[in-house]
C-alpha cells in the first residue's frame, strides 16, 4: 500500500509507486482527501476525485482508494495490506504508525523507501507550482514593458 | 496514433486517449517537443522527456514517442499508424493533414474526436495553471494583510 496526495503527477510519484510495487504483488494506492491535504500541506490544485481517477490510470497501480478523513488507519483495516510503503519525504513517522497499527491489531510491515534521484529538477509538485508562477510573473512583467497585447 | 503536449496530465487527456484507443488495437502517442510547444502554444511547464515518460506510465498507452521538430509528418512515416485521432480542440486541420499524408503516400485515416464533457471545470492544463496562479495571488494578498509569516 502506498499513500499520497498525487496533485499534479510527476516522475517522483512514479518512482515512489514503482519502489512500493517492488515490495509486493499488488499495489494499492490510498489518495488523501482534500480535507486531509488542507490539514497537512495546502489547498490541493486538483480535487480528490480527479486525483484518485488519474492514479487509477497508471500502469503500475492495481487498486486506488480515497482515504478517510477522520481516521487514517481505517482504510488500512479495509485494504489489509501486507506492507505500507512510506515515501522518503512523507511526514509520517514509521514508529508511530507501527504502534497505531499494533493497537488496532493490524499486522502490517512498514517500510521507508529511498529518495528519488531524478534527472531533472522539475520533479516535485512544489517545483511545478513554482515554475507556473515564475512564468506568469515574467509574462506580467513583459506586458508592463510592452503594453497589453 | 494520438498526439499532444500532455503538460500537467489531466482527465481531458485521459478521455482523449481512451477515445483514440477505441478506434484501434494499439495506441501510439506522439508527444510534442518543447520547441514545437513553444511555437504552437507557450513554454511547456514540464520538459519533453518527462512528458513522454509520464505518458508511457498510463495503462491506456501502448507506445509513446517524442515528435520531430522540423517535419510533423516524419513520425507518421515511422510509426505508420492506421488512424490518426485528432482531439476536438487540436488546432490541426483534418483536410490539410489528409493532403499532406497523401503527398507522402501515407495511407492513414484521420478522425476528429468528440469533446470531453468533464464533470469538473479543472480539466485543462490552462485551468490548472490559472488555479495555481489564483492560489498564489491570494496567498500574497493575505501576506500583505497579515504580514509575512
PDB file of N, CA, C and O in Angstrom, chain A residues 8-11 14 18 44-47 50 53-54 56-61 119-120 122-123 128-129 131-133 136-137 140, chain B residues 8-11 14 18 44-47 50 53-54 56-61 119-120 122-123 128-129 131-133 136-137 140:
ATOM      1  N   UNK A   8      -0.946  17.051  -9.320  1.00  0.00           N
ATOM      2  CA  UNK A   8      -0.042  17.301 -10.446  1.00  0.00           C
ATOM      3  C   UNK A   8       1.023  16.193 -10.513  1.00  0.00           C
ATOM      4  O   UNK A   8       2.108  16.304  -9.960  1.00  0.00           O
ATOM      5  N   UNK A   9       0.660  15.121 -11.181  1.00  0.00           N
ATOM      6  CA  UNK A   9       1.520  13.924 -11.262  1.00  0.00           C
ATOM      7  C   UNK A   9       2.902  14.247 -11.830  1.00  0.00           C
ATOM      8  O   UNK A   9       3.021  14.980 -12.799  1.00  0.00           O
ATOM      9  N   UNK A  10       3.916  13.686 -11.221  1.00  0.00           N
ATOM     10  CA  UNK A  10       5.280  13.869 -11.729  1.00  0.00           C
ATOM     11  C   UNK A  10       6.097  12.603 -11.531  1.00  0.00           C
ATOM     12  O   UNK A  10       5.620  11.643 -10.919  1.00  0.00           O
ATOM     13  N   UNK A  11       7.322  12.583 -12.065  1.00  0.00           N
ATOM     14  CA  UNK A  11       8.126  11.366 -12.053  1.00  0.00           C
ATOM     15  C   UNK A  11       8.526  10.934 -10.641  1.00  0.00           C
ATOM     16  O   UNK A  11       8.815   9.763 -10.423  1.00  0.00           O
ATOM     17  N   UNK A  14       5.876   8.543  -9.698  1.00  0.00           N
ATOM     18  CA  UNK A  14       6.037   7.267 -10.411  1.00  0.00           C
ATOM     19  C   UNK A  14       7.139   6.442  -9.744  1.00  0.00           C
ATOM     20  O   UNK A  14       6.984   5.245  -9.512  1.00  0.00           O
ATOM     21  N   UNK A  18       6.679   2.808  -8.062  1.00  0.00           N
ATOM     22  CA  UNK A  18       7.436   1.659  -8.575  1.00  0.00           C
ATOM     23  C   UNK A  18       8.240   0.983  -7.468  1.00  0.00           C
ATOM     24  O   UNK A  18       8.317  -0.246  -7.404  1.00  0.00           O
ATOM     25  N   UNK A  44      -5.289  21.641  -2.203  1.00  0.00           N
ATOM     26  CA  UNK A  44      -4.905  20.893  -3.409  1.00  0.00           C
ATOM     27  C   UNK A  44      -5.325  21.659  -4.666  1.00  0.00           C
ATOM     28  O   UNK A  44      -6.315  22.390  -4.647  1.00  0.00           O
ATOM     29  N   UNK A  45      -4.553  21.496  -5.734  1.00  0.00           N
ATOM     30  CA  UNK A  45      -4.895  22.113  -7.024  1.00  0.00           C
ATOM     31  C   UNK A  45      -6.010  21.286  -7.685  1.00  0.00           C
ATOM     32  O   UNK A  45      -6.957  21.820  -8.226  1.00  0.00           O
ATOM     33  N   UNK A  46      -5.863  19.971  -7.611  1.00  0.00           N
ATOM     34  CA  UNK A  46      -6.813  19.071  -8.262  1.00  0.00           C
ATOM     35  C   UNK A  46      -7.722  18.424  -7.216  1.00  0.00           C
ATOM     36  O   UNK A  46      -7.224  17.921  -6.213  1.00  0.00           O
ATOM     37  N   UNK A  47      -9.039  18.403  -7.439  1.00  0.00           N
ATOM     38  CA  UNK A  47      -9.957  17.800  -6.477  1.00  0.00           C
ATOM     39  C   UNK A  47      -9.693  16.299  -6.291  1.00  0.00           C
ATOM     40  O   UNK A  47      -9.180  15.644  -7.190  1.00  0.00           O
ATOM     41  N   UNK A  50     -10.585  13.571  -8.958  1.00  0.00           N
ATOM     42  CA  UNK A  50      -9.721  13.567 -10.145  1.00  0.00           C
ATOM     43  C   UNK A  50      -8.360  12.976  -9.789  1.00  0.00           C
ATOM     44  O   UNK A  50      -7.791  12.203 -10.556  1.00  0.00           O
ATOM     45  N   UNK A  53      -8.813   9.258  -9.703  1.00  0.00           N
ATOM     46  CA  UNK A  53      -9.067   8.724 -11.051  1.00  0.00           C
ATOM     47  C   UNK A  53      -7.804   8.717 -11.903  1.00  0.00           C
ATOM     48  O   UNK A  53      -7.575   7.779 -12.666  1.00  0.00           O
ATOM     49  N   UNK A  54      -6.977   9.748 -11.764  1.00  0.00           N
ATOM     50  CA  UNK A  54      -5.725   9.784 -12.522  1.00  0.00           C
ATOM     51  C   UNK A  54      -4.773   8.677 -12.053  1.00  0.00           C
ATOM     52  O   UNK A  54      -4.120   8.019 -12.867  1.00  0.00           O
ATOM     53  N   UNK A  56      -5.571   5.824 -10.887  1.00  0.00           N
ATOM     54  CA  UNK A  56      -6.076   4.550 -11.435  1.00  0.00           C
ATOM     55  C   UNK A  56      -5.625   4.327 -12.872  1.00  0.00           C
ATOM     56  O   UNK A  56      -5.641   3.200 -13.354  1.00  0.00           O
ATOM     57  N   UNK A  57      -5.288   5.394 -13.576  1.00  0.00           N
ATOM     58  CA  UNK A  57      -4.887   5.276 -14.980  1.00  0.00           C
ATOM     59  C   UNK A  57      -3.438   4.837 -15.152  1.00  0.00           C
ATOM     60  O   UNK A  57      -3.001   4.580 -16.271  1.00  0.00           O
ATOM     61  N   UNK A  58      -2.681   4.769 -14.056  1.00  0.00           N
ATOM     62  CA  UNK A  58      -1.265   4.403 -14.163  1.00  0.00           C
ATOM     63  C   UNK A  58      -1.104   2.887 -14.247  1.00  0.00           C
ATOM     64  O   UNK A  58      -1.734   2.142 -13.500  1.00  0.00           O
ATOM     65  N   UNK A  59      -0.230   2.447 -15.145  1.00  0.00           N
ATOM     66  CA  UNK A  59       0.045   1.013 -15.333  1.00  0.00           C
ATOM     67  C   UNK A  59       0.434   0.342 -14.025  1.00  0.00           C
ATOM     68  O   UNK A  59       0.027  -0.775 -13.742  1.00  0.00           O
ATOM     69  N   UNK A  60       1.259   1.027 -13.253  1.00  0.00           N
ATOM     70  CA  UNK A  60       1.826   0.460 -12.032  1.00  0.00           C
ATOM     71  C   UNK A  60       0.774   0.236 -10.934  1.00  0.00           C
ATOM     72  O   UNK A  60       0.994  -0.554 -10.020  1.00  0.00           O
ATOM     73  N   UNK A  61      -0.355   0.906 -11.037  1.00  0.00           N
ATOM     74  CA  UNK A  61      -1.357   0.880  -9.952  1.00  0.00           C
ATOM     75  C   UNK A  61      -2.396  -0.208 -10.198  1.00  0.00           C
ATOM     76  O   UNK A  61      -3.018  -0.262 -11.257  1.00  0.00           O
ATOM     77  N   UNK A 119      16.430  12.991 -12.782  1.00  0.00           N
ATOM     78  CA  UNK A 119      17.401  13.584 -13.707  1.00  0.00           C
ATOM     79  C   UNK A 119      17.080  15.052 -13.950  1.00  0.00           C
ATOM     80  O   UNK A 119      17.846  15.796 -14.506  1.00  0.00           O
ATOM     81  N   UNK A 120      15.904  15.480 -13.516  1.00  0.00           N
ATOM     82  CA  UNK A 120      15.507  16.867 -13.753  1.00  0.00           C
ATOM     83  C   UNK A 120      15.179  17.506 -12.413  1.00  0.00           C
ATOM     84  O   UNK A 120      14.883  16.831 -11.447  1.00  0.00           O
ATOM     85  N   UNK A 122      12.621  19.334 -12.181  1.00  0.00           N
ATOM     86  CA  UNK A 122      11.176  19.578 -12.207  1.00  0.00           C
ATOM     87  C   UNK A 122      10.449  18.300 -11.802  1.00  0.00           C
ATOM     88  O   UNK A 122       9.793  17.661 -12.601  1.00  0.00           O
ATOM     89  N   UNK A 123      10.572  17.931 -10.560  1.00  0.00           N
ATOM     90  CA  UNK A 123      10.017  16.660 -10.136  1.00  0.00           C
ATOM     91  C   UNK A 123       8.849  16.856  -9.179  1.00  0.00           C
ATOM     92  O   UNK A 123       7.822  16.227  -9.319  1.00  0.00           O
ATOM     93  N   UNK A 128       6.763  22.340  -9.696  1.00  0.00           N
ATOM     94  CA  UNK A 128       5.880  22.614 -10.839  1.00  0.00           C
ATOM     95  C   UNK A 128       5.135  23.916 -10.575  1.00  0.00           C
ATOM     96  O   UNK A 128       5.050  24.791 -11.441  1.00  0.00           O
ATOM     97  N   UNK A 129       4.608  24.063  -9.356  1.00  0.00           N
ATOM     98  CA  UNK A 129       3.871  25.279  -8.993  1.00  0.00           C
ATOM     99  C   UNK A 129       4.781  26.497  -9.113  1.00  0.00           C
ATOM    100  O   UNK A 129       4.394  27.526  -9.670  1.00  0.00           O
ATOM    101  N   UNK A 131       7.318  26.889 -11.036  1.00  0.00           N
ATOM    102  CA  UNK A 131       7.598  27.201 -12.441  1.00  0.00           C
ATOM    103  C   UNK A 131       6.400  27.903 -13.092  1.00  0.00           C
ATOM    104  O   UNK A 131       6.574  28.827 -13.884  1.00  0.00           O
ATOM    105  N   UNK A 132       5.184  27.460 -12.741  1.00  0.00           N
ATOM    106  CA  UNK A 132       3.977  28.106 -13.274  1.00  0.00           C
ATOM    107  C   UNK A 132       3.950  29.573 -12.847  1.00  0.00           C
ATOM    108  O   UNK A 132       3.699  30.474 -13.659  1.00  0.00           O
ATOM    109  N   UNK A 133       4.243  29.815 -11.576  1.00  0.00           N
ATOM    110  CA  UNK A 133       4.198  31.181 -11.042  1.00  0.00           C
ATOM    111  C   UNK A 133       5.286  32.052 -11.673  1.00  0.00           C
ATOM    112  O   UNK A 133       5.043  33.193 -12.062  1.00  0.00           O
ATOM    113  N   UNK A 136       4.278  33.052 -15.080  1.00  0.00           N
ATOM    114  CA  UNK A 136       3.201  34.041 -15.009  1.00  0.00           C
ATOM    115  C   UNK A 136       3.754  35.423 -14.674  1.00  0.00           C
ATOM    116  O   UNK A 136       3.365  36.425 -15.281  1.00  0.00           O
ATOM    117  N   UNK A 137       4.677  35.499 -13.735  1.00  0.00           N
ATOM    118  CA  UNK A 137       5.209  36.806 -13.331  1.00  0.00           C
ATOM    119  C   UNK A 137       6.072  37.406 -14.433  1.00  0.00           C
ATOM    120  O   UNK A 137       6.067  38.620 -14.638  1.00  0.00           O
ATOM    121  N   UNK A 140       3.654  38.899 -16.927  1.00  0.00           N
ATOM    122  CA  UNK A 140       3.084  40.163 -16.441  1.00  0.00           C
ATOM    123  C   UNK A 140       4.083  41.303 -16.611  1.00  0.00           C
ATOM    124  O   UNK A 140       3.741  42.417 -16.985  1.00  0.00           O
TER     125      UNK A 140
ATOM    126  N   UNK B   8       1.225  18.688 -17.616  1.00  0.00           N
ATOM    127  CA  UNK B   8       0.330  18.594 -16.463  1.00  0.00           C
ATOM    128  C   UNK B   8      -0.884  17.722 -16.827  1.00  0.00           C
ATOM    129  O   UNK B   8      -1.931  18.215 -17.231  1.00  0.00           O
ATOM    130  N   UNK B   9      -0.724  16.433 -16.663  1.00  0.00           N
ATOM    131  CA  UNK B   9      -1.759  15.459 -17.061  1.00  0.00           C
ATOM    132  C   UNK B   9      -3.093  15.714 -16.376  1.00  0.00           C
ATOM    133  O   UNK B   9      -3.136  15.984 -15.183  1.00  0.00           O
ATOM    134  N   UNK B  10      -4.165  15.621 -17.132  1.00  0.00           N
ATOM    135  CA  UNK B  10      -5.497  15.781 -16.546  1.00  0.00           C
ATOM    136  C   UNK B  10      -6.488  14.847 -17.234  1.00  0.00           C
ATOM    137  O   UNK B  10      -6.142  14.166 -18.208  1.00  0.00           O
ATOM    138  N   UNK B  11      -7.718  14.807 -16.719  1.00  0.00           N
ATOM    139  CA  UNK B  11      -8.700  13.838 -17.200  1.00  0.00           C
ATOM    140  C   UNK B  11      -9.117  14.100 -18.653  1.00  0.00           C
ATOM    141  O   UNK B  11      -9.576  13.176 -19.326  1.00  0.00           O
ATOM    142  N   UNK B  14      -6.822  11.949 -20.585  1.00  0.00           N
ATOM    143  CA  UNK B  14      -7.203  10.537 -20.469  1.00  0.00           C
ATOM    144  C   UNK B  14      -8.396  10.239 -21.379  1.00  0.00           C
ATOM    145  O   UNK B  14      -8.419   9.233 -22.090  1.00  0.00           O
ATOM    146  N   UNK B  18      -8.441   7.601 -24.427  1.00  0.00           N
ATOM    147  CA  UNK B  18      -9.385   6.471 -24.415  1.00  0.00           C
ATOM    148  C   UNK B  18     -10.243   6.448 -25.671  1.00  0.00           C
ATOM    149  O   UNK B  18     -10.500   5.385 -26.235  1.00  0.00           O
ATOM    150  N   UNK B  44       6.447  25.103 -22.337  1.00  0.00           N
ATOM    151  CA  UNK B  44       5.925  23.995 -21.535  1.00  0.00           C
ATOM    152  C   UNK B  44       6.402  24.094 -20.087  1.00  0.00           C
ATOM    153  O   UNK B  44       7.492  24.614 -19.830  1.00  0.00           O
ATOM    154  N   UNK B  45       5.581  23.612 -19.151  1.00  0.00           N
ATOM    155  CA  UNK B  45       5.981  23.580 -17.746  1.00  0.00           C
ATOM    156  C   UNK B  45       6.917  22.399 -17.517  1.00  0.00           C
ATOM    157  O   UNK B  45       7.917  22.500 -16.838  1.00  0.00           O
ATOM    158  N   UNK B  46       6.591  21.272 -18.142  1.00  0.00           N
ATOM    159  CA  UNK B  46       7.359  20.042 -17.945  1.00  0.00           C
ATOM    160  C   UNK B  46       8.190  19.755 -19.198  1.00  0.00           C
ATOM    161  O   UNK B  46       7.661  19.808 -20.308  1.00  0.00           O
ATOM    162  N   UNK B  47       9.488  19.442 -19.030  1.00  0.00           N
ATOM    163  CA  UNK B  47      10.346  19.157 -20.187  1.00  0.00           C
ATOM    164  C   UNK B  47       9.863  17.933 -20.969  1.00  0.00           C
ATOM    165  O   UNK B  47       9.227  17.045 -20.403  1.00  0.00           O
ATOM    166  N   UNK B  50      10.222  14.233 -19.710  1.00  0.00           N
ATOM    167  CA  UNK B  50       9.329  13.875 -18.610  1.00  0.00           C
ATOM    168  C   UNK B  50       7.904  13.705 -19.132  1.00  0.00           C
ATOM    169  O   UNK B  50       7.190  12.790 -18.730  1.00  0.00           O
ATOM    170  N   UNK B  53       7.802  10.349 -20.767  1.00  0.00           N
ATOM    171  CA  UNK B  53       7.919   9.273 -19.778  1.00  0.00           C
ATOM    172  C   UNK B  53       6.641   9.108 -18.967  1.00  0.00           C
ATOM    173  O   UNK B  53       6.246   7.985 -18.642  1.00  0.00           O
ATOM    174  N   UNK B  54       5.992  10.196 -18.618  1.00  0.00           N
ATOM    175  CA  UNK B  54       4.728  10.112 -17.872  1.00  0.00           C
ATOM    176  C   UNK B  54       3.639   9.457 -18.725  1.00  0.00           C
ATOM    177  O   UNK B  54       2.869   8.634 -18.233  1.00  0.00           O
ATOM    178  N   UNK B  56       4.026   7.270 -20.999  1.00  0.00           N
ATOM    179  CA  UNK B  56       4.317   5.826 -21.052  1.00  0.00           C
ATOM    180  C   UNK B  56       3.786   5.088 -19.820  1.00  0.00           C
ATOM    181  O   UNK B  56       3.609   3.879 -19.853  1.00  0.00           O
ATOM    182  N   UNK B  57       3.588   5.803 -18.723  1.00  0.00           N
ATOM    183  CA  UNK B  57       3.125   5.178 -17.477  1.00  0.00           C
ATOM    184  C   UNK B  57       1.621   4.936 -17.457  1.00  0.00           C
ATOM    185  O   UNK B  57       1.101   4.318 -16.534  1.00  0.00           O
ATOM    186  N   UNK B  58       0.903   5.440 -18.464  1.00  0.00           N
ATOM    187  CA  UNK B  58      -0.555   5.284 -18.477  1.00  0.00           C
ATOM    188  C   UNK B  58      -0.961   3.910 -19.025  1.00  0.00           C
ATOM    189  O   UNK B  58      -0.411   3.457 -20.036  1.00  0.00           O
ATOM    190  N   UNK B  59      -1.923   3.274 -18.353  1.00  0.00           N
ATOM    191  CA  UNK B  59      -2.416   1.953 -18.772  1.00  0.00           C
ATOM    192  C   UNK B  59      -2.856   1.953 -20.229  1.00  0.00           C
ATOM    193  O   UNK B  59      -2.633   0.999 -20.960  1.00  0.00           O
ATOM    194  N   UNK B  60      -3.522   3.020 -20.626  1.00  0.00           N
ATOM    195  CA  UNK B  60      -4.132   3.111 -21.951  1.00  0.00           C
ATOM    196  C   UNK B  60      -3.096   3.201 -23.070  1.00  0.00           C
ATOM    197  O   UNK B  60      -3.396   2.892 -24.229  1.00  0.00           O
ATOM    198  N   UNK B  61      -1.874   3.582 -22.740  1.00  0.00           N
ATOM    199  CA  UNK B  61      -0.852   3.851 -23.759  1.00  0.00           C
ATOM    200  C   UNK B  61      -0.002   2.615 -24.027  1.00  0.00           C
ATOM    201  O   UNK B  61       0.563   2.036 -23.103  1.00  0.00           O
ATOM    202  N   UNK B 119     -16.692  16.291 -15.634  1.00  0.00           N
ATOM    203  CA  UNK B 119     -17.585  16.595 -14.521  1.00  0.00           C
ATOM    204  C   UNK B 119     -17.040  17.749 -13.689  1.00  0.00           C
ATOM    205  O   UNK B 119     -17.722  18.292 -12.855  1.00  0.00           O
ATOM    206  N   UNK B 120     -15.815  18.126 -13.945  1.00  0.00           N
ATOM    207  CA  UNK B 120     -15.222  19.213 -13.172  1.00  0.00           C
ATOM    208  C   UNK B 120     -14.751  20.297 -14.132  1.00  0.00           C
ATOM    209  O   UNK B 120     -14.521  20.042 -15.306  1.00  0.00           O
ATOM    210  N   UNK B 122     -11.929  21.650 -13.668  1.00  0.00           N
ATOM    211  CA  UNK B 122     -10.474  21.638 -13.577  1.00  0.00           C
ATOM    212  C   UNK B 122      -9.922  20.554 -14.489  1.00  0.00           C
ATOM    213  O   UNK B 122      -9.401  19.554 -14.040  1.00  0.00           O
ATOM    214  N   UNK B 123     -10.074  20.726 -15.776  1.00  0.00           N
ATOM    215  CA  UNK B 123      -9.696  19.670 -16.697  1.00  0.00           C
ATOM    216  C   UNK B 123      -8.480  20.062 -17.513  1.00  0.00           C
ATOM    217  O   UNK B 123      -7.559  19.289 -17.665  1.00  0.00           O
ATOM    218  N   UNK B 128      -5.609  24.462 -14.862  1.00  0.00           N
ATOM    219  CA  UNK B 128      -4.731  24.105 -13.742  1.00  0.00           C
ATOM    220  C   UNK B 128      -3.785  25.283 -13.463  1.00  0.00           C
ATOM    221  O   UNK B 128      -3.600  25.692 -12.318  1.00  0.00           O
ATOM    222  N   UNK B 129      -3.208  25.834 -14.537  1.00  0.00           N
ATOM    223  CA  UNK B 129      -2.286  26.958 -14.381  1.00  0.00           C
ATOM    224  C   UNK B 129      -3.004  28.142 -13.738  1.00  0.00           C
ATOM    225  O   UNK B 129      -2.491  28.769 -12.805  1.00  0.00           O
ATOM    226  N   UNK B 131      -5.516  28.071 -11.741  1.00  0.00           N
ATOM    227  CA  UNK B 131      -5.789  27.802 -10.328  1.00  0.00           C
ATOM    228  C   UNK B 131      -4.527  27.986  -9.478  1.00  0.00           C
ATOM    229  O   UNK B 131      -4.581  28.504  -8.368  1.00  0.00           O
ATOM    230  N   UNK B 132      -3.385  27.544 -10.007  1.00  0.00           N
ATOM    231  CA  UNK B 132      -2.113  27.725  -9.300  1.00  0.00           C
ATOM    232  C   UNK B 132      -1.849  29.217  -9.079  1.00  0.00           C
ATOM    233  O   UNK B 132      -1.494  29.651  -7.982  1.00  0.00           O
ATOM    234  N   UNK B 133      -2.057  30.010 -10.131  1.00  0.00           N
ATOM    235  CA  UNK B 133      -1.784  31.444 -10.050  1.00  0.00           C
ATOM    236  C   UNK B 133      -2.751  32.131  -9.089  1.00  0.00           C
ATOM    237  O   UNK B 133      -2.350  32.960  -8.267  1.00  0.00           O
ATOM    238  N   UNK B 136      -1.727  31.481  -5.598  1.00  0.00           N
ATOM    239  CA  UNK B 136      -0.515  32.222  -5.289  1.00  0.00           C
ATOM    240  C   UNK B 136      -0.841  33.692  -5.005  1.00  0.00           C
ATOM    241  O   UNK B 136      -0.332  34.281  -4.046  1.00  0.00           O
ATOM    242  N   UNK B 137      -1.723  34.305  -5.823  1.00  0.00           N
ATOM    243  CA  UNK B 137      -2.036  35.728  -5.636  1.00  0.00           C
ATOM    244  C   UNK B 137      -2.838  35.930  -4.355  1.00  0.00           C
ATOM    245  O   UNK B 137      -2.671  36.936  -3.666  1.00  0.00           O
ATOM    246  N   UNK B 140      -0.330  35.887  -1.553  1.00  0.00           N
ATOM    247  CA  UNK B 140       0.434  37.141  -1.483  1.00  0.00           C
ATOM    248  C   UNK B 140      -0.391  38.244  -0.835  1.00  0.00           C
ATOM    249  O   UNK B 140       0.105  39.036  -0.042  1.00  0.00           O
TER     250      UNK B 140
END
